[in-house]
XYZ file of C-alpha atoms in Angstrom:
70
model
C -8.649 11.629 -0.530
C -5.234 12.228 1.055
C -2.096 10.356 -0.136
C -1.536 8.797 3.404
C -5.262 7.526 3.519
C -4.686 6.404 -0.214
C -1.788 4.378 0.699
C -3.327 2.687 3.893
C -6.325 1.859 1.623
C -4.027 0.391 -0.990
C -2.175 -1.650 1.521
C -5.192 -3.028 2.923
C -6.716 -3.957 -0.365
C -3.427 -5.526 -1.305
C -3.337 -7.555 1.870
C -7.013 -8.795 1.552
C -6.244 -9.635 -2.295
C -3.380 -11.677 -1.434
C -5.345 -13.492 1.159
C -8.210 -14.391 -0.977
C -5.584 -15.393 -3.764
C -3.833 -17.665 -1.111
C -7.188 -19.296 -0.205
C -8.544 -19.846 -3.587
C -5.792 -20.076 -6.178
C -2.241 -21.263 -4.429
C -0.866 -21.063 -1.094
C 2.310 -19.343 -2.599
C 0.467 -15.951 -2.626
C 0.817 -15.738 0.993
C 4.250 -14.022 -0.118
C 2.538 -11.230 -1.466
C 1.201 -10.549 2.074
C 4.484 -10.770 3.485
C 5.866 -8.278 0.817
C 3.182 -5.808 1.633
C 3.707 -5.982 5.487
C 7.580 -5.897 4.957
C 7.178 -2.831 2.933
C 4.932 -1.161 5.423
C 7.384 -1.797 8.035
C 10.495 -0.484 6.314
C 8.457 2.703 5.121
C 7.691 3.385 8.769
C 11.260 3.606 9.654
C 12.641 4.919 6.495
C 10.045 7.226 5.010
C 10.340 5.669 1.390
C 7.483 4.147 -0.066
C 7.206 3.104 -3.663
C 3.407 3.176 -3.832
C 3.644 6.653 -2.401
C 5.742 8.014 -5.362
C 3.262 6.163 -7.913
C 0.239 7.690 -6.165
C 1.722 11.127 -6.258
C 2.144 10.859 -9.836
C -1.409 9.994 -10.147
C -2.291 13.310 -8.362
C -2.706 12.336 -4.652
C -1.782 15.288 -2.387
C -0.490 15.022 1.114
C -2.830 16.184 4.004
C -0.437 18.918 4.597
C -0.786 19.979 0.862
C -4.727 19.572 1.277
C -4.941 21.697 4.389
C -3.003 24.781 3.053
C -5.402 24.682 -0.115
C -8.313 25.277 1.993
């Protein structure tokens, strides 16, 4: 899985988790959804994504890196 796809999967899972926590635990978990959405928006404009830095350290490679390996 490429880094870009892993980031999308992670963001999607975080949104679904926060919505479930909002529904079943406490309504204040909706702020986690807001945080994830704001982080996705700022990373689209700035290119800075903290999750990408963590996933790179875990060994995920970008699509460009995977294309050059083949």
